[in-house]
Coordinates of C-alpha atoms in Angstrom, one line a residue:
V1 CA 2.7 -29.3 3.2
G2 CA 1.2 -31.0 0.3
V3 CA -0.5 -28.4 -2.0
H4 CA -3.8 -29.0 -3.7
R5 CA -2.8 -27.4 -7.0
R6 CA -6.2 -28.1 -8.6
A7 CA -8.0 -26.0 -6.0
F8 CA -5.9 -22.9 -6.9
I9 CA -6.0 -23.5 -10.6
R10 CA -9.8 -23.9 -10.6
Q11 CA -10.1 -20.5 -9.0
D12 CA -7.4 -18.9 -11.1
P13 CA -5.9 -20.7 -14.1
L14 CA -3.1 -18.2 -14.3
V15 CA -1.3 -19.9 -11.3
S16 CA -1.0 -23.3 -13.1
G17 CA 2.6 -22.8 -13.9
I18 CA 3.5 -21.2 -10.5
V19 CA 1.8 -23.0 -7.6
P20 CA 4.1 -25.8 -6.3
D21 CA 3.2 -29.4 -5.5
S22 CA 4.5 -29.0 -2.0
A23 CA 6.3 -26.4 0.2
Y24 CA 8.3 -26.3 3.5
L25 CA 6.6 -23.7 5.7
Y26 CA 7.3 -22.4 9.2
F27 CA 5.0 -24.0 11.9
N28 CA 4.8 -23.0 15.5
G29 CA 1.9 -24.5 17.5
G30 CA -0.7 -23.8 14.8
G31 CA -3.9 -25.9 14.4
L32 CA -5.5 -28.1 11.8
F33 CA -8.9 -27.9 10.2
V34 CA -11.0 -30.9 11.4
G35 CA -13.5 -32.2 8.9
A36 CA -12.3 -29.9 6.0
H37 CA -12.2 -32.8 3.5
E38 CA -15.9 -33.6 4.2
L39 CA -16.7 -30.0 3.0
D40 CA -14.2 -29.8 0.3
Y41 CA -15.6 -28.7 -3.0
R42 CA -13.3 -31.1 -4.8
D43 CA -14.6 -34.1 -2.9
G44 CA -18.2 -33.6 -4.1
N45 CA -19.9 -31.9 -1.1
R46 CA -23.3 -30.2 -1.2
C47 CA -21.9 -27.2 -2.9
G48 CA -20.9 -29.0 -6.0
T49 CA -18.4 -31.4 -7.7
D50 CA -15.7 -31.1 -10.3
R51 CA -18.4 -31.8 -12.9
D52 CA -19.8 -28.3 -12.1
L53 CA -16.7 -26.8 -13.8
L54 CA -18.4 -27.8 -17.0
L55 CA -21.6 -25.8 -16.2
P56 CA -22.1 -22.3 -17.6
K57 CA -20.4 -19.6 -15.5
Q58 CA -23.8 -18.0 -14.6
Q59 CA -25.0 -21.3 -13.2
Q60 CA -21.8 -21.9 -11.3
Q61 CA -22.2 -18.4 -9.7
Q62 CA -25.8 -19.2 -8.7
Q63 CA -24.7 -22.4 -7.0
Q64 CA -21.9 -20.6 -5.2
H65 CA -24.4 -18.1 -3.7
E66 CA -26.4 -21.0 -2.2
G67 CA -23.8 -21.8 0.4
T68 CA -20.2 -21.5 1.4
I69 CA -17.7 -23.4 -0.8
V70 CA -14.7 -24.8 1.0
D71 CA -11.5 -25.6 -0.8
V72 CA -8.7 -27.6 0.9
L73 CA -5.6 -25.8 -0.3
A74 CA -2.9 -27.7 1.5
D75 CA -2.5 -30.7 3.8
F76 CA 0.1 -31.5 6.5
P77 CA 2.5 -34.4 5.8
P78 CA 1.0 -37.9 6.5
D79 CA 3.0 -38.3 9.7
V80 CA 1.5 -35.5 11.8
P81 CA 0.4 -36.6 15.3
N82 CA -3.0 -35.8 16.7
P83 CA -2.6 -32.7 19.0
W84 CA -5.1 -34.2 21.4
N85 CA -3.5 -37.7 21.3
R86 CA 0.2 -37.5 20.4
S87 CA 0.4 -41.3 19.9
E88 CA -2.1 -41.2 17.1
I89 CA -1.0 -40.2 13.5
L90 CA -3.5 -38.3 11.5
A91 CA -4.1 -38.8 7.8
N92 CA -5.2 -36.0 5.5
A93 CA -4.8 -33.4 8.2
T94 CA -5.6 -30.0 6.6
A95 CA -3.2 -27.1 7.0
I96 CA -4.7 -24.4 4.8
V97 CA -8.3 -24.0 3.6
G98 CA -10.0 -21.4 1.4
C99 CA -13.7 -20.4 1.7
R100 CA -15.9 -18.8 -0.9
L101 CA -19.3 -17.2 -0.2
G102 CA -20.8 -15.2 -3.0
R103 CA -18.1 -12.8 -4.1
G104 CA -16.3 -13.0 -0.8
R105 CA -13.2 -15.1 -0.3
A106 CA -11.0 -16.0 2.8
V107 CA -8.0 -18.1 3.5
L108 CA -7.4 -19.7 6.9
T109 CA -4.0 -21.3 7.6
G110 CA -2.5 -23.2 10.5
V111 CA 1.0 -22.7 9.2
H112 CA 3.0 -19.5 8.3
P113 CA 3.6 -19.1 4.6
E114 CA 3.9 -15.3 5.2
Y115 CA 6.9 -15.7 7.6
N116 CA 10.1 -14.4 6.1
T117 CA 12.7 -17.1 6.5
L118 CA 15.5 -14.4 6.7
D119 CA 13.9 -13.3 10.0
L120 CA 14.8 -16.7 11.6
D121 CA 18.1 -16.9 13.5
P122 CA 19.7 -20.4 13.3
A123 CA 21.0 -19.9 16.8
D124 CA 17.5 -20.1 18.2
Y125 CA 17.0 -23.6 16.8
T126 CA 19.5 -26.0 18.2
T127 CA 17.5 -28.9 19.6
P128 CA 17.7 -32.3 17.8
Y129 CA 14.3 -31.9 16.2
N130 CA 14.7 -28.3 14.8
R131 CA 18.4 -27.6 14.4
N132 CA 18.1 -27.9 10.6
L133 CA 14.9 -25.9 10.4
V134 CA 16.3 -22.6 9.0
E135 CA 18.5 -24.5 6.5
V136 CA 15.5 -26.5 5.2
L137 CA 13.2 -23.4 5.0
L138 CA 15.9 -21.4 3.1
A139 CA 16.3 -24.2 0.6
G140 CA 12.6 -24.3 -0.2
D141 CA 11.9 -20.6 0.1
S142 CA 11.1 -20.2 -3.6
D143 CA 8.2 -22.7 -3.2
R144 CA 6.9 -20.8 -0.1
K145 CA 6.8 -17.6 -2.2
R146 CA 5.1 -19.3 -5.1
L147 CA 2.5 -20.7 -2.7
L148 CA 1.9 -17.3 -1.1
Y149 CA 1.5 -15.8 -4.6
A150 CA -1.2 -18.4 -5.4
M151 CA -2.9 -17.7 -2.1
F152 CA -3.2 -14.0 -2.9
R153 CA -4.4 -14.8 -6.4
Y154 CA -7.0 -17.0 -4.8
L155 CA -8.2 -14.0 -2.7
G156 CA -8.5 -12.0 -5.9
F157 CA -5.4 -9.8 -5.5
E158 CA -2.8 -9.3 -8.3
P159 CA 0.6 -9.5 -6.6
R160 CA 3.9 -9.4 -8.4
R161 CA 5.0 -12.7 -9.7
P162 CA 7.7 -14.3 -7.5
E163 CA 10.3 -14.1 -10.2
D164 CA 9.5 -10.3 -10.6
T165 CA 10.2 -9.6 -6.9
L166 CA 13.8 -8.4 -7.0
A167 CA 15.9 -8.7 -3.9
S168 CA 17.0 -5.1 -4.5
W169 CA 13.5 -3.9 -3.5
Y170 CA 14.1 -5.0 0.1
D171 CA 16.5 -4.1 2.8
L172 CA 18.9 -6.6 4.4
N173 CA 16.1 -7.8 6.7
G174 CA 13.8 -8.6 3.8
V175 CA 11.5 -5.6 4.5
P176 CA 10.1 -3.8 1.4
L177 CA 11.6 -0.4 0.8
Q178 CA 9.2 2.5 1.0
T179 CA 8.4 4.0 -2.4
P180 CA 8.2 7.8 -3.0
T181 CA 5.0 9.6 -1.9
F182 CA 3.3 11.9 -4.3
L183 CA 1.7 14.9 -2.7
T184 CA -0.6 17.0 -4.9
P185 CA -3.2 19.7 -4.3
I186 CA -6.8 18.8 -5.1
I187 CA -8.2 22.2 -6.3
V188 CA -11.9 22.5 -5.5
G189 CA -14.1 25.5 -6.6
G190 CA -11.1 27.5 -7.8
S191 CA -9.4 27.3 -4.4
D192 CA -6.9 24.9 -3.1
G193 CA -7.2 25.9 0.5
G194 CA -3.6 27.0 0.6
S195 CA -2.3 23.5 -0.1
A196 CA -0.5 24.6 -3.1
D197 CA 2.0 26.2 -0.8
F198 CA 2.5 22.9 1.1
G199 CA 5.4 21.9 -1.1
T200 CA 7.1 25.3 -0.6
K201 CA 6.7 25.0 3.2
L202 CA 8.2 21.6 3.1
K203 CA 11.1 22.9 1.0
R204 CA 11.9 25.5 3.7
L205 CA 12.6 22.7 6.1
V206 CA 15.0 20.9 3.9
D207 CA 18.7 20.9 4.5
P208 CA 20.2 22.3 1.2
N209 CA 23.2 20.1 1.6
T210 CA 21.3 16.8 1.9
G211 CA 18.0 17.5 0.3
T212 CA 16.2 16.1 3.4
F213 CA 14.6 17.3 6.5
K214 CA 14.4 15.4 9.8
D215 CA 11.0 14.4 11.2
T216 CA 10.3 12.6 14.4
G217 CA 11.3 9.3 12.9
G218 CA 14.3 10.1 10.7
D219 CA 15.2 11.8 7.4
V220 CA 12.7 12.5 4.7
A221 CA 13.8 13.6 1.3
V222 CA 11.6 16.3 -0.4
V223 CA 11.6 16.9 -4.2
D224 CA 10.9 20.5 -5.2
P225 CA 7.9 21.1 -7.4
Q226 CA 10.1 22.6 -10.1
D227 CA 12.2 19.4 -10.1
C228 CA 9.5 16.8 -10.0
G229 CA 9.1 16.3 -13.7
Q230 CA 11.6 13.4 -13.9
Y231 CA 9.4 11.5 -11.4
L232 CA 6.2 12.1 -13.3
D233 CA 7.2 10.2 -16.4
A234 CA 8.5 6.9 -15.1
A235 CA 8.1 4.5 -12.2
P236 CA 9.7 6.3 -9.3
I237 CA 10.9 3.3 -7.3
D238 CA 14.3 4.1 -5.7
I239 CA 15.8 0.7 -5.1
T240 CA 19.0 2.1 -3.6
S241 CA 17.7 3.9 -0.5
S242 CA 15.1 3.3 2.2
T243 CA 14.9 7.1 3.0
P244 CA 11.2 8.2 2.5
T245 CA 10.8 10.6 -0.3
V246 CA 7.9 13.1 -0.8
I247 CA 7.4 14.4 -4.3
T248 CA 5.4 17.7 -4.2
C249 CA 3.5 18.3 -7.4
P250 CA 2.4 21.8 -8.5
P251 CA -1.4 22.5 -8.7
G252 CA -2.9 20.7 -11.7
V253 CA 0.2 18.5 -12.3
Y254 CA -0.2 14.8 -11.6
P255 CA 2.0 11.7 -12.0
C256 CA 1.5 9.7 -15.1
N257 CA 0.2 6.1 -15.1
K258 CA 3.7 4.7 -15.3
A259 CA 4.6 6.4 -12.1
T260 CA 1.5 5.3 -10.2
P261 CA 0.2 2.2 -12.2
H262 CA -2.4 1.2 -9.6
F263 CA -4.0 4.6 -9.0
N264 CA -4.8 7.5 -11.4
M265 CA -4.4 10.7 -9.4
A266 CA -5.5 12.9 -12.2
D267 CA -8.8 11.1 -12.5
F268 CA -9.2 11.1 -8.8
A269 CA -8.7 14.9 -8.7
H270 CA -11.1 15.3 -11.6
Q271 CA -13.8 13.3 -9.8
V272 CA -13.4 15.3 -6.6
Q273 CA -13.5 18.6 -8.5
S274 CA -16.4 17.7 -10.8
K275 CA -18.6 16.6 -7.9
G276 CA -17.6 19.5 -5.6
L277 CA -16.6 17.2 -2.8
I278 CA -15.1 19.9 -0.7
A279 CA -15.2 17.7 2.4
M280 CA -12.8 15.2 0.8
G281 CA -9.8 17.4 1.6
S282 CA -7.6 19.9 -0.2
W283 CA -4.7 17.7 -1.1
A284 CA -3.9 14.0 -1.6
M285 CA -0.9 11.8 -0.9
Y286 CA -0.2 8.5 -2.7
T287 CA 2.5 5.9 -2.4
E288 CA 2.8 2.2 -3.5
V289 CA 4.6 1.0 -0.4
V290 CA 4.6 2.7 3.0
T291 CA 5.5 1.5 6.5
S292 CA 2.5 2.6 8.6
T293 CA 0.1 5.2 7.2
Q294 CA -0.8 6.4 10.7
T295 CA 2.9 6.8 11.7
F296 CA 4.0 8.3 8.4
L297 CA 1.1 10.9 8.4
E298 CA 1.7 11.7 12.0
K299 CA 5.4 12.4 11.4

């Protein structure tokens, strides 16, 4: 696809040195967005023109609230056939669009920038028109990741930069490794509802030889409250093992900001306690990366 870099940079200047001019993306029967260029913010539709970038920010925001702003983020190559008439070649066929309405944002895509190329088996692509598909996608995978990064930035997220995403954070199938889970009592009204003993109860289930216990889905490592200090002072990402780890914190002890940079458990506990939110629960669990919250909690 051909990437409309200006649309991404206009929304977030920080992607200017990252978003590619083009990218090879997996495509499997997706659609295109008819008439997107007629609504494109860049092309001077009713929601504004590029000259609006010179307006004061408050006036820009006021105009944005008056209607949906459409950004064409990427186009198909110029040789894409019309899906309703394969003999006709379409020009400026839109592959990815972004929409802004007030403070809300969305991205719609007819291709698959999220698809991990490592999941594709070359043996499944042997016909004359797709036998080089995996090879081409692998060669351009860095552009795919940079485009995906820009798309998340467009939505307002703050993902890791592509060059900061180490291969060692993933298993052989490209799946992110689960990070350790902090479990801590949230003491309310002088009572923790017995949750302070939760770590001790977990420890009783642990095999002393392996430091893990087996749940319904596999092994889980448990770190004793007396031994959790090393995990509270530094980022606890274990890049050598995919075994889930539960770190049981003693009452009143919380991981530092380096260990959980995106969530302050101490402040959360303070807010719960100061407001007497007894119905919020007696303990909290936090992790950066988890498989399925429902499955993990059930196990």
